[in-house]
XYZ file of C-alpha atoms in Angstrom:
631
model
C -13.883 -32.061 43.242
C -11.850 -32.618 40.100
C -13.485 -32.207 36.703
C -12.650 -35.049 34.265
C -10.104 -33.868 31.764
C -11.432 -34.430 28.276
C -11.029 -32.900 24.888
C -13.044 -29.692 24.682
C -16.475 -30.516 23.240
C -16.199 -27.708 20.690
C -12.710 -28.649 19.475
C -12.453 -27.805 15.797
C -11.018 -30.440 13.565
C -11.437 -30.800 9.831
C -15.178 -31.558 9.634
C -16.193 -35.036 8.531
C -18.999 -35.826 6.111
C -21.306 -36.173 9.126
C -20.669 -32.656 10.396
C -21.989 -29.324 9.160
C -19.144 -26.814 8.933
C -19.739 -23.103 9.393
C -20.540 -21.126 6.251
C -18.638 -18.105 4.986
C -19.340 -16.028 1.914
C -16.566 -14.671 -0.247
C -17.658 -11.796 -2.487
C -14.698 -11.436 -4.785
C -13.333 -11.624 -8.302
C -12.885 -14.703 -10.434
C -9.258 -15.102 -11.526
C -9.077 -16.736 -14.939
C -5.526 -17.868 -14.101
C -6.728 -19.783 -11.024
C -4.260 -18.162 -8.649
C -5.992 -15.434 -6.672
C -9.571 -14.329 -5.974
C -12.186 -16.973 -5.403
C -9.790 -19.776 -6.353
C -7.441 -18.881 -3.492
C -10.396 -18.268 -1.166
C -11.710 -21.764 -1.803
C -8.357 -23.396 -1.048
C -8.062 -21.437 2.223
C -11.588 -22.346 3.327
C -10.998 -26.017 2.566
C -7.744 -25.970 4.564
C -9.565 -24.681 7.648
C -12.600 -26.898 7.220
C -15.340 -24.332 6.572
C -17.871 -24.185 3.747
C -17.243 -21.313 1.345
C -19.898 -19.850 -0.921
C -18.021 -18.187 -3.825
C -19.955 -15.109 -4.957
C -18.639 -13.504 -8.135
C -18.452 -9.718 -7.982
C -16.138 -9.319 -10.967
C -14.684 -11.355 -13.798
C -11.068 -10.778 -14.707
C -9.102 -11.469 -17.841
C -5.697 -12.210 -16.351
C -2.711 -14.501 -16.457
C 0.297 -15.012 -14.228
C 1.951 -11.802 -15.449
C -0.905 -9.379 -14.854
C -4.513 -8.363 -15.348
C -5.683 -7.354 -18.812
C -9.278 -6.463 -18.027
C -11.873 -6.384 -15.263
C -15.593 -6.905 -15.833
C -17.691 -5.950 -12.779
C -20.738 -8.157 -12.419
C -23.978 -6.195 -12.967
C -25.673 -5.248 -9.709
C -28.733 -7.414 -10.413
C -26.585 -10.485 -11.043
C -24.616 -9.940 -7.841
C -27.843 -9.436 -5.904
C -29.286 -12.578 -7.448
C -26.407 -14.631 -6.075
C -26.795 -13.151 -2.597
C -30.556 -13.588 -2.536
C -30.263 -17.206 -3.642
C -27.933 -18.022 -0.737
C -29.728 -16.058 1.975
C -32.508 -18.540 2.669
C -30.341 -21.647 2.610
C -26.714 -20.817 3.473
C -26.599 -17.796 5.812
C -22.998 -16.871 6.640
C -21.095 -16.467 9.863
C -18.614 -14.257 8.060
C -18.410 -12.368 4.793
C -15.010 -11.865 3.218
C -14.602 -9.365 0.404
C -11.920 -9.257 -2.254
C -12.078 -7.511 -5.617
C -15.474 -5.809 -5.669
C -15.007 -3.757 -8.815
C -17.789 -1.192 -8.405
C -19.452 1.156 -5.971
C -22.677 -0.813 -6.483
C -20.979 -3.971 -5.215
C -19.682 -2.140 -2.148
C -23.171 -0.821 -1.438
C -24.552 -4.355 -1.747
C -22.025 -5.663 0.785
C -22.974 -2.893 3.238
C -26.686 -3.672 2.862
C -26.238 -7.366 3.501
C -23.918 -6.868 6.454
C -26.527 -4.610 8.045
C -29.278 -7.084 7.233
C -27.599 -9.937 9.106
C -26.414 -7.776 11.991
C -29.887 -6.331 12.498
C -30.796 -9.785 13.852
C -28.230 -9.559 16.671
C -29.882 -10.233 20.063
C -29.874 -7.312 22.458
C -26.603 -7.018 24.319
C -24.707 -9.269 21.908
C -21.828 -8.396 19.613
C -22.990 -7.557 16.061
C -19.604 -8.707 14.743
C -20.103 -12.127 16.307
C -23.500 -12.314 14.611
C -21.721 -11.625 11.329
C -18.090 -10.757 10.741
C -16.964 -8.665 7.784
C -13.384 -9.348 6.683
C -12.270 -6.765 4.131
C -9.338 -7.432 1.829
C -9.241 -4.056 0.038
C -8.123 -5.249 -3.390
C -7.399 -1.945 -5.094
C -4.877 -3.220 -7.642
C -3.106 -6.385 -8.775
C 0.344 -7.130 -7.372
C 1.312 -8.465 -10.784
C 0.303 -5.170 -12.424
C -1.982 -4.408 -15.329
C -5.459 -2.906 -15.412
C -6.309 -0.934 -12.233
C -9.114 -2.309 -10.095
C -10.402 0.894 -8.530
C -10.971 4.589 -8.968
C -11.467 7.318 -6.375
C -15.204 6.650 -6.117
C -14.527 3.031 -5.173
C -11.882 4.035 -2.633
C -14.301 6.559 -1.128
C -16.994 3.867 -0.884
C -14.576 1.570 0.928
C -13.773 4.386 3.316
C -17.366 5.338 4.116
C -19.297 2.080 3.733
C -16.976 -0.851 4.501
C -14.464 0.421 7.035
C -17.171 1.377 9.583
C -18.576 -2.158 9.277
C -15.291 -4.116 9.083
C -14.431 -6.666 11.736
C -10.958 -7.053 10.242
C -9.321 -5.211 7.362
C -6.157 -6.664 5.786
C -4.483 -4.064 3.533
C -0.883 -4.080 2.438
C 1.103 -0.880 2.962
C 0.052 0.744 -0.304
C -3.628 -0.117 0.188
C -3.582 1.228 3.747
C -2.152 4.525 2.552
C -4.615 4.812 -0.324
C -7.568 4.199 1.972
C -6.309 7.082 4.090
C -6.006 9.427 1.119
C -2.219 9.178 0.868
C -0.133 8.163 -2.160
C -0.358 4.394 -2.651
C 3.198 3.261 -2.015
C 4.928 0.424 -0.209
C 7.858 2.712 0.588
C 8.477 4.369 3.917
C 9.700 3.164 7.298
C 8.018 0.248 9.004
C 7.712 2.438 12.098
C 4.938 4.375 10.327
C 2.614 1.352 10.149
C 1.213 1.502 13.713
C -0.042 5.034 13.065
C -1.602 3.927 9.763
C -3.433 1.124 11.555
C -4.697 3.474 14.259
C -5.998 5.819 11.585
C -7.871 2.960 9.886
C -9.405 1.959 13.207
C -10.465 5.573 13.698
C -12.413 5.238 10.442
C -14.322 2.337 11.978
C -12.437 -0.913 11.375
C -12.415 -2.960 14.581
C -9.160 -4.772 13.795
C -6.427 -4.032 11.289
C -3.566 -6.098 9.924
C -1.188 -4.263 7.604
C 0.630 -7.046 5.812
C 4.339 -6.872 5.102
C 4.851 -9.295 2.248
C 5.130 -6.417 -0.231
C 7.605 -4.441 1.895
C 10.260 -2.670 -0.200
C 13.827 -3.841 -0.456
C 16.360 -2.450 1.964
C 19.126 -0.084 1.000
C 21.423 -3.057 0.312
C 19.019 -4.333 -2.349
C 17.759 -7.297 -0.296
C 14.429 -7.990 1.322
C 14.238 -8.749 5.020
C 14.459 -12.423 5.934
C 11.446 -11.933 8.228
C 8.040 -10.743 7.075
C 6.633 -8.098 9.410
C 2.853 -7.641 9.698
C 1.445 -4.994 12.026
C -1.516 -6.243 14.092
C -3.900 -3.873 15.859
C -6.948 -5.513 17.433
C -8.978 -5.219 20.644
C -7.075 -8.135 22.190
C -3.529 -7.678 20.911
C -1.270 -5.210 19.159
C 2.254 -5.670 17.870
C 4.521 -6.905 15.124
C 3.501 -10.377 13.978
C 6.559 -11.882 12.341
C 7.611 -15.083 10.599
C 10.476 -16.094 8.329
C 9.921 -14.965 4.768
C 9.362 -17.876 2.365
C 11.883 -17.652 -0.495
C 9.614 -18.111 -3.505
C 8.694 -16.036 -6.563
C 5.263 -17.686 -6.610
C 3.081 -15.445 -4.451
C -0.133 -15.097 -6.465
C -3.141 -15.150 -4.137
C -1.253 -14.463 -0.892
C -3.535 -11.653 0.285
C -6.693 -13.563 -0.641
C -5.472 -16.620 1.252
C -4.683 -14.586 4.354
C -8.018 -12.721 4.454
C -10.013 -15.892 3.794
C -8.032 -17.635 6.533
C -9.056 -14.888 8.968
C -12.711 -15.238 7.933
C -12.631 -19.025 8.248
C -10.950 -19.001 11.664
C -13.436 -16.377 12.870
C -16.316 -18.557 11.665
C -14.861 -21.382 13.757
C -15.235 -19.160 16.829
C -11.813 -17.539 17.265
C -11.489 -13.854 18.151
C -9.652 -11.615 15.700
C -6.159 -11.896 17.204
C -6.216 -15.700 17.267
C -7.838 -15.898 13.822
C -5.040 -13.716 12.478
C -2.351 -15.977 13.989
C -3.938 -19.024 12.326
C -4.298 -17.170 9.012
C -0.651 -16.122 9.200
C 0.372 -19.761 9.603
C -1.952 -20.831 6.773
C -0.442 -18.236 4.424
C 3.160 -19.135 5.303
C 2.461 -22.783 4.512
C 0.612 -21.865 1.295
C 3.670 -19.909 0.133
C 5.893 -22.877 0.933
C 3.638 -25.065 -1.272
C 3.384 -22.573 -4.135
C 4.300 -23.626 -7.657
C 4.857 -22.249 -11.121
C 1.834 -22.201 -13.447
C 2.829 -19.831 -16.237
C 5.518 -17.339 -17.098
C 4.874 -15.138 -14.064
C 4.168 -15.647 -10.366
C 2.478 -18.961 -9.626
C -0.306 -19.574 -7.099
C 0.064 -20.164 -3.369
C -1.549 -23.420 -2.287
C -3.298 -23.499 1.075
C -3.645 -26.946 2.634
C -4.879 -28.396 5.926
C -1.360 -29.620 6.727
C -0.444 -26.039 7.688
C -1.399 -26.905 11.270
C 0.639 -30.108 11.490
C 3.492 -28.422 13.362
C 6.804 -27.211 11.968
C 8.565 -30.532 12.650
C 5.891 -32.365 10.639
C 6.093 -29.999 7.661
C 3.523 -27.465 8.836
C 3.941 -23.739 9.318
C 6.012 -22.309 12.148
C 4.267 -20.396 14.897
C 4.706 -16.649 14.244
C 6.211 -14.351 16.858
C 4.368 -11.380 18.341
C 6.279 -8.391 19.685
C 5.655 -6.216 22.726
C 4.249 -2.764 22.067
C 5.794 -1.272 18.941
C 9.071 -3.141 19.421
C 9.983 -6.207 17.419
C 9.994 -9.585 19.197
C 13.023 -9.902 21.457
C 14.568 -12.570 19.255
C 14.749 -9.963 16.479
C 15.680 -6.969 18.629
C 18.685 -8.820 20.044
C 19.657 -10.086 16.605
C 18.082 -8.799 13.414
C 15.519 -9.858 10.838
C 18.166 -11.824 8.953
C 19.753 -13.556 11.956
C 17.426 -13.795 14.964
C 18.971 -15.011 18.201
C 18.205 -18.723 18.643
C 15.673 -19.632 21.316
C 15.697 -19.730 24.214
C 17.136 -16.291 24.823
C 17.253 -17.116 28.530
C 18.747 -20.143 30.230
C 17.132 -23.421 29.121
C 14.552 -25.235 31.203
C 15.278 -28.887 31.996
C 11.994 -30.794 32.256
C 11.888 -32.568 35.626
C 12.187 -36.361 35.329
C 9.035 -36.889 37.389
C 7.056 -34.404 35.258
C 5.906 -32.366 38.254
C 6.150 -28.587 38.635
C 4.895 -27.682 42.097
C 3.513 -24.218 42.864
C 3.535 -23.151 46.503
C 2.655 -19.931 48.376
C 5.661 -19.609 50.705
C 9.070 -20.937 51.586
C 7.683 -23.252 54.285
C 5.556 -25.199 51.831
C 8.374 -24.998 49.306
C 10.592 -26.787 51.816
C 7.899 -29.424 52.321
C 7.593 -29.950 48.569
C 11.328 -30.507 48.271
C 11.276 -32.954 51.192
C 8.454 -34.830 49.465
C 10.645 -35.285 46.399
C 9.838 -32.438 43.992
C 12.758 -30.920 42.099
C 10.955 -28.195 40.148
C 9.017 -25.629 42.171
C 7.587 -22.137 41.849
C 7.277 -19.635 44.676
C 4.001 -17.767 44.195
C 3.957 -15.516 47.260
C 1.349 -12.823 46.749
C 1.933 -10.721 49.840
C 4.758 -8.201 50.058
C 4.940 -8.755 53.821
C 7.819 -11.132 54.579
C 8.673 -11.420 50.901
C 12.427 -11.029 51.245
C 12.725 -13.788 53.853
C 10.716 -16.172 51.669
C 12.861 -15.320 48.634
C 16.134 -15.856 50.502
C 15.041 -19.131 52.060
C 13.523 -20.503 48.831
C 16.670 -19.812 46.846
C 18.852 -21.414 49.534
C 16.630 -24.515 49.797
C 16.558 -25.100 46.048
C 20.300 -24.589 45.676
C 20.902 -27.133 48.441
C 18.691 -29.694 46.658
C 19.844 -28.827 43.089
C 16.205 -28.072 42.324
C 14.849 -25.667 39.706
C 13.162 -22.643 41.227
C 10.842 -20.158 39.521
C 9.763 -16.972 41.294
C 6.399 -15.516 40.324
C 5.032 -11.960 40.574
C 7.876 -10.124 42.343
C 10.432 -10.159 39.581
C 12.261 -6.973 40.597
C 12.799 -8.163 44.160
C 13.796 -11.568 42.855
C 16.402 -10.061 40.525
C 17.872 -8.022 43.366
C 18.069 -11.098 45.580
C 19.680 -13.183 42.886
C 22.085 -10.418 41.840
C 23.376 -10.229 45.430
C 23.919 -13.977 45.519
C 25.690 -13.955 42.154
C 28.056 -11.286 43.460
C 28.818 -12.967 46.792
C 28.993 -16.656 45.830
C 32.108 -18.015 44.147
C 30.114 -20.736 42.421
C 28.935 -18.227 39.828
C 25.536 -17.991 38.163
C 22.949 -20.609 39.046
C 21.019 -21.468 35.879
C 18.447 -23.400 37.934
C 16.726 -20.172 39.035
C 14.126 -18.459 36.906
C 11.374 -15.869 36.848
C 7.799 -16.506 35.781
C 5.657 -13.701 34.373
C 2.030 -13.578 33.410
C 1.041 -11.801 30.215
C -0.228 -8.787 32.163
C 3.148 -8.484 33.885
C 4.904 -8.833 30.558
C 2.856 -6.074 28.934
C 3.395 -3.803 31.941
C 7.176 -3.807 31.428
C 8.520 -0.484 30.237
C 11.660 -0.112 28.116
C 13.897 0.018 31.184
C 12.287 -3.109 32.681
C 12.763 -5.032 29.452
C 16.388 -3.984 29.291
C 16.908 -5.169 32.878
C 15.370 -8.571 32.177
C 17.281 -9.095 28.965
C 20.550 -8.143 30.654
C 19.976 -11.015 33.102
C 19.154 -13.622 30.467
C 22.516 -15.409 30.725
C 21.845 -16.141 34.408
C 18.137 -16.881 34.507
C 15.339 -18.961 33.056
C 12.165 -17.163 32.010
C 8.746 -18.772 32.156
C 5.752 -17.071 30.529
C 2.041 -17.822 30.807
C -0.206 -18.186 27.758
C -3.946 -18.659 27.385
C -4.496 -17.947 23.672
C -2.727 -18.267 20.350
C -1.640 -14.634 20.324
C -0.212 -15.007 23.845
C 1.607 -18.165 22.744
C 3.044 -16.228 19.793
C 4.119 -13.393 22.112
C 5.812 -15.788 24.546
C 7.598 -17.465 21.646
C 8.840 -14.102 20.371
C 10.290 -13.359 23.814
C 12.480 -16.463 23.618
C 11.048 -17.926 26.838
C 12.642 -20.918 28.548
C 9.220 -22.456 29.040
C 5.636 -21.532 28.172
C 2.699 -22.418 30.402
C -0.551 -23.455 28.711
C -3.663 -22.925 30.764
C -6.117 -23.257 32.195
C -6.150 -26.887 31.107
C -9.188 -27.557 33.272
C -11.655 -25.254 35.027
C -9.979 -23.666 38.036
C -11.167 -21.717 41.042
C -7.723 -20.379 42.043
C -8.099 -17.500 39.571
C -11.065 -15.732 37.999
C -10.222 -15.968 34.293
C -12.259 -15.439 31.123
C -10.558 -18.244 29.215
C -12.161 -21.423 27.922
C -10.393 -24.453 29.455
C -7.774 -25.733 27.037
C -8.453 -29.450 27.467
C -6.160 -32.083 26.026
C -6.811 -30.987 22.428
C -5.429 -27.469 22.872
C -2.646 -28.643 25.162
C -1.449 -31.107 22.526
C -1.653 -28.309 19.923
C 0.496 -26.069 22.174
C 3.064 -28.861 22.591
C 3.199 -29.405 18.844
C 3.668 -25.733 17.940
C 5.543 -24.090 20.799
C 9.271 -23.533 20.213
C 9.799 -23.793 23.996
C 8.911 -26.600 26.431
C 5.257 -26.402 27.461
C 3.982 -26.943 30.991
C 0.295 -27.637 31.646
C -1.412 -25.597 34.362
C -4.883 -25.072 35.770
C -7.265 -27.382 37.608
C -4.846 -30.318 37.991
C -5.847 -31.738 41.371
C -5.576 -35.512 41.201
C -3.298 -38.230 39.826
C -5.912 -38.850 37.121
C -5.635 -35.198 36.057
C -1.850 -35.468 35.836
C -2.076 -38.695 33.866
C -4.543 -37.080 31.461
C -2.290 -34.149 30.609
C 0.800 -36.349 30.608
C -0.542 -38.177 27.559
C -0.213 -34.855 25.653
C 3.553 -34.959 26.315
C 4.096 -31.549 27.897
C 7.386 -30.939 29.674
C 5.630 -30.929 33.066
C 2.294 -30.684 34.852
C 1.853 -27.769 37.266
C 0.148 -28.790 40.498
C -1.029 -26.274 43.096
C -3.727 -27.430 45.526
C -3.232 -31.039 44.462
C 0.061 -31.166 46.370
C -1.638 -30.941 49.765
C -1.332 -28.438 52.595
C 1.428 -29.816 54.821
C 4.382 -32.173 54.780
C 2.437 -35.397 55.538
C -0.052 -34.549 52.764
C 2.748 -33.925 50.281
C 4.674 -37.048 51.255
C 1.536 -39.066 50.558
C 0.395 -37.237 47.415
C 3.617 -36.589 45.498
C 4.451 -40.303 44.914
C 0.935 -40.830 43.526
C 1.363 -37.894 41.147
C 4.771 -39.173 40.059
C 3.315 -42.612 39.395
C 0.523 -41.036 37.330
C 3.097 -39.207 35.203
C 5.022 -42.434 34.552
C 1.796 -44.190 33.580
C 0.960 -41.367 31.155
C 4.292 -41.743 29.418
C 3.590 -45.450 28.866
C 0.032 -44.847 27.635
C -1.159 -44.069 24.123
C -0.784 -40.329 23.365
C -3.963 -38.327 22.914
C -5.162 -37.928 19.348
C -3.992 -34.657 17.841
C -6.531 -31.964 17.042
C -6.334 -30.433 13.580
C -6.989 -26.970 14.986
C -7.238 -25.550 18.490
C -10.669 -24.740 19.819
C -11.398 -21.071 20.627
C -9.676 -19.793 23.758
C -12.275 -17.174 24.637
C -16.001 -17.905 24.950
C -18.151 -16.817 22.061
C -21.899 -16.648 22.029
C -23.020 -16.469 18.423
C -26.702 -15.933 18.002
C -28.653 -18.826 16.495
C -28.737 -18.652 12.735
C -32.259 -17.639 11.700
C -34.119 -19.873 9.311
C -35.341 -17.972 6.277
C -37.909 -19.049 3.769
C -36.370 -19.473 0.326
C -36.571 -16.323 -1.766
C -37.705 -17.098 -5.309
C -37.012 -14.118 -7.531
C -35.662 -14.168 -11.019
C -32.653 -12.085 -11.949
C -34.670 -9.872 -14.345
C -37.135 -9.122 -11.558
C -34.259 -8.141 -9.291
C -32.932 -5.844 -11.981
C -36.273 -4.116 -12.349
C -37.345 -3.883 -8.711
C -34.267 -3.855 -6.437
C -35.552 -1.097 -4.179
C -38.638 -3.090 -3.230
C -36.662 -5.897 -1.596
C -36.345 -5.863 2.186
C -32.846 -7.270 1.786
C -31.854 -4.027 0.060
C -32.699 -1.869 3.032
C -29.973 -0.849 5.435
C -31.011 -1.449 9.019
C -30.955 1.200 11.672
C -27.345 1.928 12.607
C -27.768 1.099 16.278
C -28.947 -2.396 15.331
C -25.716 -2.946 13.446
C -23.370 -1.516 16.026
C -22.615 1.453 13.768
C -22.330 5.125 14.643
C -25.427 7.141 13.810
C -23.703 9.083 11.030
C -22.649 5.994 9.063
C -23.671 6.400 5.395
C -26.530 4.249 4.151
C -25.536 3.876 0.500
C -28.326 6.188 -0.589
C -31.099 3.737 0.283
C -34.119 4.282 2.525
C -33.621 3.724 6.244
C -36.881 1.870 6.849
C -38.039 -1.427 5.355
C -39.665 -1.138 1.968
């Protein structure tokens, strides 16, 4: 039975006045110039539609040309701010910026452990509360230093073991690891730096590349290269560099974007993709505000799509290699997409998926002109490949071959050599993300060598997989599962029409909708999102009479969708993986004056670090010198 295709109930748009957005805390410095720190954090939170509580950990005397002085907030005043918020505005994520003192770092560690101690058994402490660490150890504009070795050591021992995501630039990453703080050195060294930071306890690391040094020719790369290392994805996350001198607040914007997207339910890799887009758009909207670097300006329009003035989707590479569009060109002149032969969307909007050449022949007889052979068994494979290719060539139909890409390439190579007609651009391969990641260097070379003769389709289920498929220069990208499906056991949340429309708006390649499309109503529903095609598997029927009856109905549904009103566009995609955040506990308001906090901090339960196992920490994690049991 088909499930009605609707927008996902948890789709995240900019919250209205009737909705309660998730809360994040930013514990950071106040920039008197209004460019970085809490000012940038607030703009980023507003752009993503979350409520930010700005908690001042340090005051700065600065302007657009540098920082003249830093005034760390006294520990009692910082604690007073945190205590005041705890009973009314508990956070889903805490983002840190300039902390300014070891005492502030200790306070962050205590509060992270406090919230995570309430994690239900068997649940993820990071989902109970995320900690996003922007290790602000110095100002990019120069001036007064922000940190000494004691502060760096406190970051290393107290925050890294608790960090959900840490977002250093190259110099900050090296300093946290006890190396000289420099942006110099080859980009190839960054993956090892990220692994070392994860060894110290950070769950995910992004080493940002905006401050990368100039090349030997005196120019900066036209593409900004960030190294991503997370439980779900690793690789170079790249986007065109924005040509602007006004970059004040870039790191703050990025880290706050990660925290906000996490609070909306996205896992680290997807949150980082959204934050990368937010930061790109903020740089594009930056402006002068003094004699030095002006502020970057985050805005909700970042997610409008590149054609509507929003940010472009970044590319994600495979392994430690750059995305294929950069490896075949370079960072200044990437090869235009698609790298492979282009996909021509079928006029009837249908992309049929069949298990063998017999049903493929039936589908063609029923009128389909875009089909995929998904033959799982190796037995009889060659005969099905040969017959499918011959049938599609006879009907001038587009054929994609799934799973057995090596055998398919061998079959097609033989035909290319023996037929005088030359390459047939209507034949393509389709790979899932697991197949793509399993390719070794030789496999990748083989595929890329065939790109002038073949289309390449790639599956995607998440934002980071969409970014990876885009970086490969795919001919088409499949978005799924659009609806719940029983043909595969998958962990993904159904995309619904809201995510599908977001894919269509942001993908550089044509998007096909797949997963759970069984009826004409299903096809009409996805057709209103304007994908290039709708993939139908079981909905085609089992034999020729079934297909001859069903295919015209599906074609009619597609035509009706194209005449209907398009679905309303979602501001942001909903999370692609299920998350199960624990209910936010309700706390009684805590009424303590700041002087009382200053006199009696050690008597407050909030000041006590929880047991490490309750926080998901190793047993030897330092406790900031405070007692291990409640006071």
